[in-house]
PDB file of N, CA and C in Angstrom:
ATOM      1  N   UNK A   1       0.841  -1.168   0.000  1.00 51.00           N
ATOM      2  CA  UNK A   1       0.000   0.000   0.000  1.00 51.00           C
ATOM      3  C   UNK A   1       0.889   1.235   0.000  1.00 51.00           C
ATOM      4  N   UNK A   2       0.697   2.363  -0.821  1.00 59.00           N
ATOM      5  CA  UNK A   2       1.556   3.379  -1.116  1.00 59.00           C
ATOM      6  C   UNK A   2       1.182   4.734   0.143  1.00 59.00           C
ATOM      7  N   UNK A   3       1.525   5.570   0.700  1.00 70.00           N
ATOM      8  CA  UNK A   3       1.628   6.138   1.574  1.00 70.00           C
ATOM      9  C   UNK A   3       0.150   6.887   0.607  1.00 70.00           C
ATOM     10  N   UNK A   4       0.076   7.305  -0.603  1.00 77.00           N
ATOM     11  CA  UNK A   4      -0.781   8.312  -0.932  1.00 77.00           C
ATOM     12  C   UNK A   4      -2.033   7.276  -0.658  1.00 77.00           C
ATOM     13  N   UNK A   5      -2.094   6.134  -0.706  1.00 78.00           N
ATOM     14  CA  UNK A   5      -3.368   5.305  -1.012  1.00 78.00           C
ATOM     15  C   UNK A   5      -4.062   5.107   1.084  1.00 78.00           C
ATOM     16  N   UNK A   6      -2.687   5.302   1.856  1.00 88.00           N
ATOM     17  CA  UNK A   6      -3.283   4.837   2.696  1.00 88.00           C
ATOM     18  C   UNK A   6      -3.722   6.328   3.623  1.00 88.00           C
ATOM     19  N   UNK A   7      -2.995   8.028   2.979  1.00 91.00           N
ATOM     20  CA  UNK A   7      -3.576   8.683   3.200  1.00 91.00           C
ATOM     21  C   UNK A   7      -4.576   8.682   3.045  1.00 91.00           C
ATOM     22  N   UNK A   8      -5.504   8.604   1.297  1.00 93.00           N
ATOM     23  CA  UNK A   8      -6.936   8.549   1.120  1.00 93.00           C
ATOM     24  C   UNK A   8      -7.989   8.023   1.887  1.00 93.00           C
ATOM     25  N   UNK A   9      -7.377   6.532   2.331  1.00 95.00           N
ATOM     26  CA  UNK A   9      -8.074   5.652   3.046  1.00 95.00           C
ATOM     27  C   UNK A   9      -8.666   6.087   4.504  1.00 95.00           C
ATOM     28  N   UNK A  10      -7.671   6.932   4.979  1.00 96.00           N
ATOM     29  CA  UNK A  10      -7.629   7.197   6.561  1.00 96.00           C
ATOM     30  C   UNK A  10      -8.023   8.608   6.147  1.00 96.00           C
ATOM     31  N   UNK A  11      -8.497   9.233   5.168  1.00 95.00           N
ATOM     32  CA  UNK A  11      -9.146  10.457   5.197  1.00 95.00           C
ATOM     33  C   UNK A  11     -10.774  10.071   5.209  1.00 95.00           C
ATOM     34  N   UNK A  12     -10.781   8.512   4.631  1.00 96.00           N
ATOM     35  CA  UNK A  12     -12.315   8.729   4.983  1.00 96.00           C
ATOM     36  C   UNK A  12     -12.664   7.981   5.827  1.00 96.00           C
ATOM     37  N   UNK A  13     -12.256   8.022   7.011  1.00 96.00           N
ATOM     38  CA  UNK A  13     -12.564   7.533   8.116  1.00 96.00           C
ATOM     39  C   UNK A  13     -13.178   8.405   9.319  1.00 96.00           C
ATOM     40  N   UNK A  14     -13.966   8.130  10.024  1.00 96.00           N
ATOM     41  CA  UNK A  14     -14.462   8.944  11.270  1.00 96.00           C
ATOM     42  C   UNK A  14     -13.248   9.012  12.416  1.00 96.00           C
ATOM     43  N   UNK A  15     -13.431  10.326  13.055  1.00 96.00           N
ATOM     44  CA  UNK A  15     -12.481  10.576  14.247  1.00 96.00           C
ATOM     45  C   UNK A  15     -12.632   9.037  14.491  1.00 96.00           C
ATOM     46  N   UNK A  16     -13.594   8.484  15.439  1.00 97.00           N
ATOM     47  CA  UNK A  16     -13.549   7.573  16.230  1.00 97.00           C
ATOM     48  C   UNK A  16     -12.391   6.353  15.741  1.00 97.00           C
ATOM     49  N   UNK A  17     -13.238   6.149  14.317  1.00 97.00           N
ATOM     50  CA  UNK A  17     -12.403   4.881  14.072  1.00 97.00           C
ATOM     51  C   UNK A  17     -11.175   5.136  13.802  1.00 97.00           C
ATOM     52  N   UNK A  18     -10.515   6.432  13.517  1.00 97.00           N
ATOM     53  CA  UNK A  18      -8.772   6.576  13.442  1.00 97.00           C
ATOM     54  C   UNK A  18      -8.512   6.439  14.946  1.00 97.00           C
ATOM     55  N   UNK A  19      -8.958   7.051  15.707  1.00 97.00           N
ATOM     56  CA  UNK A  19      -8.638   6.653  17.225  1.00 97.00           C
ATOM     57  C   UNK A  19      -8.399   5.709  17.666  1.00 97.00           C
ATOM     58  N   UNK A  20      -9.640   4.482  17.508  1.00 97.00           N
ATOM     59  CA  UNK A  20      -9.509   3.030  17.227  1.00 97.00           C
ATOM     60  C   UNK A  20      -8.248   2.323  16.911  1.00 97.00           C
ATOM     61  N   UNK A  21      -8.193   2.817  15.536  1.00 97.00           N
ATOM     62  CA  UNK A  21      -7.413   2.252  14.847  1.00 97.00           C
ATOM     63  C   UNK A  21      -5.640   2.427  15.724  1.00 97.00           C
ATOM     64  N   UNK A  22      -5.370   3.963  16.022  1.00 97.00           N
ATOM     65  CA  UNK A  22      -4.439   4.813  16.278  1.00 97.00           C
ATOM     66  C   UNK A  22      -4.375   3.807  17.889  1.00 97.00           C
ATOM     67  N   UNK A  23      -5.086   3.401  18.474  1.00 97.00           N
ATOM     68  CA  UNK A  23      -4.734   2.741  19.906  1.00 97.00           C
ATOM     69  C   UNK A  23      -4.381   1.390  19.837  1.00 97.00           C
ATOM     70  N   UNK A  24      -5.003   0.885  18.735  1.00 97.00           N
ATOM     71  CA  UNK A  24      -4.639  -0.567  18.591  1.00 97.00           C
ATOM     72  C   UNK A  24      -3.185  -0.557  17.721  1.00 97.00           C
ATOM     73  N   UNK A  25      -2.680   0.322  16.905  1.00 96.00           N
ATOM     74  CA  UNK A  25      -1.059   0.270  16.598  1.00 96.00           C
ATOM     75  C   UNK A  25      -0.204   0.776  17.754  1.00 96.00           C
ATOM     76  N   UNK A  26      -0.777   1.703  19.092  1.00 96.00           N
ATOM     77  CA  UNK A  26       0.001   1.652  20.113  1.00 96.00           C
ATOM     78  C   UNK A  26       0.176   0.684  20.921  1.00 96.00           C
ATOM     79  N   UNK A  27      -0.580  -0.081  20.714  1.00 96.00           N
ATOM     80  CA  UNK A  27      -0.668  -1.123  22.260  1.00 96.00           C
ATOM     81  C   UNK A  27       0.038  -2.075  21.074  1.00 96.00           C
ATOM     82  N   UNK A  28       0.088  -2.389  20.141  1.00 94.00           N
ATOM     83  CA  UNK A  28       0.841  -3.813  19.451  1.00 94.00           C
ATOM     84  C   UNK A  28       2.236  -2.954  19.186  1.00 94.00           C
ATOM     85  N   UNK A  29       2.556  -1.812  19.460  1.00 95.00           N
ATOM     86  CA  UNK A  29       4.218  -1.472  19.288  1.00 95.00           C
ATOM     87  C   UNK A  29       4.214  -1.232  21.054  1.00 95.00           C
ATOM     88  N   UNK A  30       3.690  -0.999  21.609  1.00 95.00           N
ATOM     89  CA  UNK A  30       4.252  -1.339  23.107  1.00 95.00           C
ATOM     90  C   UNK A  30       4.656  -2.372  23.198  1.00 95.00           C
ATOM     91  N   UNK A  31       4.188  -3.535  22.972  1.00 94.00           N
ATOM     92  CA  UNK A  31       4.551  -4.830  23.256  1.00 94.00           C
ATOM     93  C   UNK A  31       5.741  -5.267  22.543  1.00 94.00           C
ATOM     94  N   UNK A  32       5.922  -4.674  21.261  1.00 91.00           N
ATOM     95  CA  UNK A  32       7.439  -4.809  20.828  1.00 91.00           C
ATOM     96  C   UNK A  32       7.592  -5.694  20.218  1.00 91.00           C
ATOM     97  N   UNK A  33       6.568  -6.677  20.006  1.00 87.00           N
ATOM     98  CA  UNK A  33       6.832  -8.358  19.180  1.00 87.00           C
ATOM     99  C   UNK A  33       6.745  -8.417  17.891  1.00 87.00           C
ATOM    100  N   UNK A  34       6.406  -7.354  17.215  1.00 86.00           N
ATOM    101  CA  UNK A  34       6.419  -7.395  16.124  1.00 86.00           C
ATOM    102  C   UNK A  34       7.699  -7.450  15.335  1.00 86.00           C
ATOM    103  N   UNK A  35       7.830  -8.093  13.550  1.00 94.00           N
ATOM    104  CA  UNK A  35       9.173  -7.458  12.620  1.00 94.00           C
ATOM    105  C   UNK A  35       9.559  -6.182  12.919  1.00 94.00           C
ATOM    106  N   UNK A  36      10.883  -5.537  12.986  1.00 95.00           N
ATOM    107  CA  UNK A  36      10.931  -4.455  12.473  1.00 95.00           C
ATOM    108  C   UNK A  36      10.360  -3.688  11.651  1.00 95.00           C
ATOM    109  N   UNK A  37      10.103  -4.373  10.270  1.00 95.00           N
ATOM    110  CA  UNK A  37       9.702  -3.594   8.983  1.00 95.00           C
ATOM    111  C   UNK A  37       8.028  -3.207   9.595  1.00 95.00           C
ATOM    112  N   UNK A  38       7.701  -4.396  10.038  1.00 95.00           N
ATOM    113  CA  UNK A  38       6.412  -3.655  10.347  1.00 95.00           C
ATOM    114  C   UNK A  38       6.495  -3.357  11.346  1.00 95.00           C
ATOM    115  N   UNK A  39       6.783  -3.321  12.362  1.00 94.00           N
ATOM    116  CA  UNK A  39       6.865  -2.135  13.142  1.00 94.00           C
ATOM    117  C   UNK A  39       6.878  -0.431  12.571  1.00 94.00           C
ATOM    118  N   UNK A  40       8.129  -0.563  11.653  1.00 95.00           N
ATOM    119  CA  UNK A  40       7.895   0.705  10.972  1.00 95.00           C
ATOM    120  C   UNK A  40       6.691   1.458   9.971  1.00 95.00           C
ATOM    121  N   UNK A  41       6.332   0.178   9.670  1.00 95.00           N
ATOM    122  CA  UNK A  41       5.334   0.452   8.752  1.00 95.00           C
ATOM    123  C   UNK A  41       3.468   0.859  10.235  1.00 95.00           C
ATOM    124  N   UNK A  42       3.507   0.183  10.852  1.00 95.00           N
ATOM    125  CA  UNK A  42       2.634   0.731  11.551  1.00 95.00           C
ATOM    126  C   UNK A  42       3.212   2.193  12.381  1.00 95.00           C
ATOM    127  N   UNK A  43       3.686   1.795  12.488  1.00 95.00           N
ATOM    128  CA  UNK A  43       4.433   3.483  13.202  1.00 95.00           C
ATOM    129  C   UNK A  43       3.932   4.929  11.992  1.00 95.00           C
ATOM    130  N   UNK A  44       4.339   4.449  10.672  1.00 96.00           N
ATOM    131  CA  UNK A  44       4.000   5.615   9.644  1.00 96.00           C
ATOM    132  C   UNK A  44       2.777   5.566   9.760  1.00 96.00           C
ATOM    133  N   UNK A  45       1.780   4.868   9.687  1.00 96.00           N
ATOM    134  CA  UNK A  45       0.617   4.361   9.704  1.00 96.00           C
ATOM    135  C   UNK A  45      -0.329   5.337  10.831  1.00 96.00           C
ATOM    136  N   UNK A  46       0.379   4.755  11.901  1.00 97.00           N
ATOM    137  CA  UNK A  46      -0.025   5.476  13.285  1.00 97.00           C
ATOM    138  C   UNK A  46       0.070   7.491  13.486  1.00 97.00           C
ATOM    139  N   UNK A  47       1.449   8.043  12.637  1.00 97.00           N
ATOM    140  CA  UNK A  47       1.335   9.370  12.527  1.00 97.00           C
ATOM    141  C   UNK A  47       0.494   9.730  11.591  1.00 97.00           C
ATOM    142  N   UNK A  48       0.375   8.714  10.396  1.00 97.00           N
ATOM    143  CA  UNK A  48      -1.036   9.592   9.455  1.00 97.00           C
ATOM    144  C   UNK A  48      -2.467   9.672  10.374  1.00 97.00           C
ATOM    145  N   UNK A  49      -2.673   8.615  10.929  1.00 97.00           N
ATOM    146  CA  UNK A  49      -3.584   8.829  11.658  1.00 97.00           C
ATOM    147  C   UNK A  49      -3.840   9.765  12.905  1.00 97.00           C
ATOM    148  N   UNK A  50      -2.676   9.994  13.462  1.00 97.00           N
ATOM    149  CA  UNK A  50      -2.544  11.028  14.233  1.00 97.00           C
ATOM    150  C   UNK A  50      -3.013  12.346  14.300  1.00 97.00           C
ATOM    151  N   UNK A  51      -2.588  12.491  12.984  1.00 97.00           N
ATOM    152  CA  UNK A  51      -2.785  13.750  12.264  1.00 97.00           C
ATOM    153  C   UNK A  51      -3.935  13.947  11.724  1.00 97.00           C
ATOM    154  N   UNK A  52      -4.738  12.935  11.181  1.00 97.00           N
ATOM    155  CA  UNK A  52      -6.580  12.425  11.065  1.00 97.00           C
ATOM    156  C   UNK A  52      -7.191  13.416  12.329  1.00 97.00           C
ATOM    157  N   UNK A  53      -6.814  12.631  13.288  1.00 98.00           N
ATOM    158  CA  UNK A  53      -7.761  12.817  14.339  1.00 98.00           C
ATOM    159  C   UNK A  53      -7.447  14.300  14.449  1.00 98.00           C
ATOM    160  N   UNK A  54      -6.438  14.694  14.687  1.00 97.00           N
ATOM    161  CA  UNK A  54      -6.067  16.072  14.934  1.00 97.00           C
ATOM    162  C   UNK A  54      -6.650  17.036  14.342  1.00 97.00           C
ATOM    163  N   UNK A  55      -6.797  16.801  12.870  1.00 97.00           N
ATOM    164  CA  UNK A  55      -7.467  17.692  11.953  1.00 97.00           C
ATOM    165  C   UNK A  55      -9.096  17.741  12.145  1.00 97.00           C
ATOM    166  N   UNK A  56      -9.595  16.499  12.612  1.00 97.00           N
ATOM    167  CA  UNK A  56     -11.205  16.374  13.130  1.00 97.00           C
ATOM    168  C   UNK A  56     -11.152  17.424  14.714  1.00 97.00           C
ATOM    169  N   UNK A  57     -10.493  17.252  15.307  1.00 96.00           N
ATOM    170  CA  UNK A  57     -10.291  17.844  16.203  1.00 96.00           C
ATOM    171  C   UNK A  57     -10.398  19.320  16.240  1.00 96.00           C
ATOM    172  N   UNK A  58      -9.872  19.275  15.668  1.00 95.00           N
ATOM    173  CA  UNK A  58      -9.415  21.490  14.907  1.00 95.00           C
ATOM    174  C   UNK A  58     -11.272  22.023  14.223  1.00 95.00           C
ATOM    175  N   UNK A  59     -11.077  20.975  13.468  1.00 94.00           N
ATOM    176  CA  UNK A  59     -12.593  21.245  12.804  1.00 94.00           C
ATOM    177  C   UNK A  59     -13.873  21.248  13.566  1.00 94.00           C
ATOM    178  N   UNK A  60     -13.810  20.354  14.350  1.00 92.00           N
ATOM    179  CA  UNK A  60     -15.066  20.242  15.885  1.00 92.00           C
ATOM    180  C   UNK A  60     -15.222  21.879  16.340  1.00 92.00           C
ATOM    181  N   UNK A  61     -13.755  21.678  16.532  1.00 90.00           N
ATOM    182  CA  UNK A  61     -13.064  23.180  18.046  1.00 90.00           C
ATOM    183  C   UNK A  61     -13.726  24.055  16.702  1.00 90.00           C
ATOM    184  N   UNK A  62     -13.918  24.389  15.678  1.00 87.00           N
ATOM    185  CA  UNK A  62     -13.912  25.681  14.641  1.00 87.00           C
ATOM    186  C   UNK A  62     -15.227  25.889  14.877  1.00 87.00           C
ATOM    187  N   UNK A  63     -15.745  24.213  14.935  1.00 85.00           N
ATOM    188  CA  UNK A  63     -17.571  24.660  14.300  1.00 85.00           C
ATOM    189  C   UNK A  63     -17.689  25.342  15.851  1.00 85.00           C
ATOM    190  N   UNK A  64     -17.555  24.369  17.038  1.00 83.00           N
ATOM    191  CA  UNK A  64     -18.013  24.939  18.388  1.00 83.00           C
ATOM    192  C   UNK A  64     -17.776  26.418  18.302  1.00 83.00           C
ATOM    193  N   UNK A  65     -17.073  26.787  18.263  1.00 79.00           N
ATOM    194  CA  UNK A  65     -16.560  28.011  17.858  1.00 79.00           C
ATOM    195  C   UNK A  65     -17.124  29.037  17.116  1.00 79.00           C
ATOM    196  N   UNK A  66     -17.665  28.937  16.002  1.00 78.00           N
ATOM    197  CA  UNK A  66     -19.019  29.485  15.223  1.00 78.00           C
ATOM    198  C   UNK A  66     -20.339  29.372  15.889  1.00 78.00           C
ATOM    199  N   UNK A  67     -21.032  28.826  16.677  1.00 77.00           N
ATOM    200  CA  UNK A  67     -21.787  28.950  17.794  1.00 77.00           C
ATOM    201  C   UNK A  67     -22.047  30.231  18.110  1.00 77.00           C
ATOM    202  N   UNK A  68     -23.278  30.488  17.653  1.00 69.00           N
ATOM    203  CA  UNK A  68     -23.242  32.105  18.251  1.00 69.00           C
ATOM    204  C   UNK A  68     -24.245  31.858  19.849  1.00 69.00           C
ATOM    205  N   UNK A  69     -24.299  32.957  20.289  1.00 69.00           N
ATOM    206  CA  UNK A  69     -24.648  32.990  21.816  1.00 69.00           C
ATOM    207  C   UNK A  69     -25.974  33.961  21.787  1.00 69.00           C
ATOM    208  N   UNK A  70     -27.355  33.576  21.997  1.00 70.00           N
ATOM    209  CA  UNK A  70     -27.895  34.639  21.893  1.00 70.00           C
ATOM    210  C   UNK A  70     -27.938  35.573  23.370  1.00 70.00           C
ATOM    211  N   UNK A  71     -28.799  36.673  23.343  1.00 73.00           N
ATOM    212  CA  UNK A  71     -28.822  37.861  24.936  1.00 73.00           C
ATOM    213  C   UNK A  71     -28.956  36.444  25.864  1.00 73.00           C
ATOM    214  N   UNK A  72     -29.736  35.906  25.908  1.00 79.00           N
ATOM    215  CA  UNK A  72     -30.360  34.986  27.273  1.00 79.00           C
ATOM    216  C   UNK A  72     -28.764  33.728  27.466  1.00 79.00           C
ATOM    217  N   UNK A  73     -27.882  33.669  26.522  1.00 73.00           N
ATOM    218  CA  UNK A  73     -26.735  32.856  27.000  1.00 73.00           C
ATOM    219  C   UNK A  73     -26.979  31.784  26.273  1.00 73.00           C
ATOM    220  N   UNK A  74     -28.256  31.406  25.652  1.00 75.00           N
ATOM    221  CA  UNK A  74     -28.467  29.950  24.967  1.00 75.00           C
ATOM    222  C   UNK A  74     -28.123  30.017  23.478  1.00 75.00           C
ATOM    223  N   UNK A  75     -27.330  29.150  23.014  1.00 72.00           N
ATOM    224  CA  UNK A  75     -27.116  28.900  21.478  1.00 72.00           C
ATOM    225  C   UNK A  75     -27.911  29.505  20.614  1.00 72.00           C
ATOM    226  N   UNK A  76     -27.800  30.238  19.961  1.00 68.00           N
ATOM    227  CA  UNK A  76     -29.290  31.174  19.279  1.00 68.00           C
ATOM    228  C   UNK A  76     -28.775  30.777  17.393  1.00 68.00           C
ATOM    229  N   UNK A  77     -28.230  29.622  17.179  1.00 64.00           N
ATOM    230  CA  UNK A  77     -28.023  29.743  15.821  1.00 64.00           C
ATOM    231  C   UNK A  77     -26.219  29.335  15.835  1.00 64.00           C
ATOM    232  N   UNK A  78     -25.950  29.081  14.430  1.00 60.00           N
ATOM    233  CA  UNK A  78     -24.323  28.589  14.140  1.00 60.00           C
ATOM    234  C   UNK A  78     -24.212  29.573  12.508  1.00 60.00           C
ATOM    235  N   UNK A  79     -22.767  29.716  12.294  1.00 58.00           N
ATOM    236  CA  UNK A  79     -22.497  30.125  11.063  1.00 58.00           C
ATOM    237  C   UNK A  79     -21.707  28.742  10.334  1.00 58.00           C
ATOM    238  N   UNK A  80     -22.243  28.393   9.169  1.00 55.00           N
ATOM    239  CA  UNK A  80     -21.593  27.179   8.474  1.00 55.00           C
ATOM    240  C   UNK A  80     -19.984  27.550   8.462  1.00 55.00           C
ATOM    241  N   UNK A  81     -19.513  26.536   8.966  1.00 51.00           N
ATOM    242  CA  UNK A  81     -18.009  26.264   8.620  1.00 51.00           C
ATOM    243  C   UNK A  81     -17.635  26.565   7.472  1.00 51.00           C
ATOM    244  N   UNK A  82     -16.645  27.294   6.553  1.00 56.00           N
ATOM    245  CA  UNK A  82     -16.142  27.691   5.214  1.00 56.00           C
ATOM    246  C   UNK A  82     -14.878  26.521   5.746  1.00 56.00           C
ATOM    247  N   UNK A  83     -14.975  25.612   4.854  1.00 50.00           N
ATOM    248  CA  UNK A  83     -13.970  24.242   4.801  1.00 50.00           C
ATOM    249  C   UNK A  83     -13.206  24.506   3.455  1.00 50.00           C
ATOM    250  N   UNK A  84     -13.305  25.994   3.165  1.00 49.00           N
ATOM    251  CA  UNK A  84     -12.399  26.325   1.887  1.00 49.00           C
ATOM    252  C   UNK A  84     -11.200  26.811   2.188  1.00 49.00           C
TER     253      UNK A  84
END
């Protein structure tokens, strides 16, 4: 699998399941039993995904963030995210 193919892949994935995914390549390189090669290869694996979640993360924090507040303190409406 080519690094561009397994970016695509892990772009269309939900926060959750890169998380998923991102805990189950930590706990099998904690343990250390793996080849080298794959070791390395989940390790690259594990920072694309890293960076998945991170970017869902940023995007959550943006929309919360667009949240407008009406006089009384309660959510009174949102402005759509520009994802341009």
């Amino acid at each position: 699998m080519t690094d561009k193919t397994s970016e695509q892949e892990i772009a269309k994935l939900s926060f959750e399941e890169a998380l998923t995914q991102l805990r189950k390549i930590v706990e099998e390189l904690e343990q250390g039993e793996g080849k080298l090669e794959e070791s390395i290869e989940a390790y690259q694996r594990g920072a694309l995904l890293k960076k998945h979640c991170e970017t869902k993360l940023r995007e959550a924090q943006e929309r919360i963030e667009k949240i407008s507040l009406g006089p009384d303190g309660k959510p009174s409406g949102s402005e759509p995210l520009d994802m341009d």
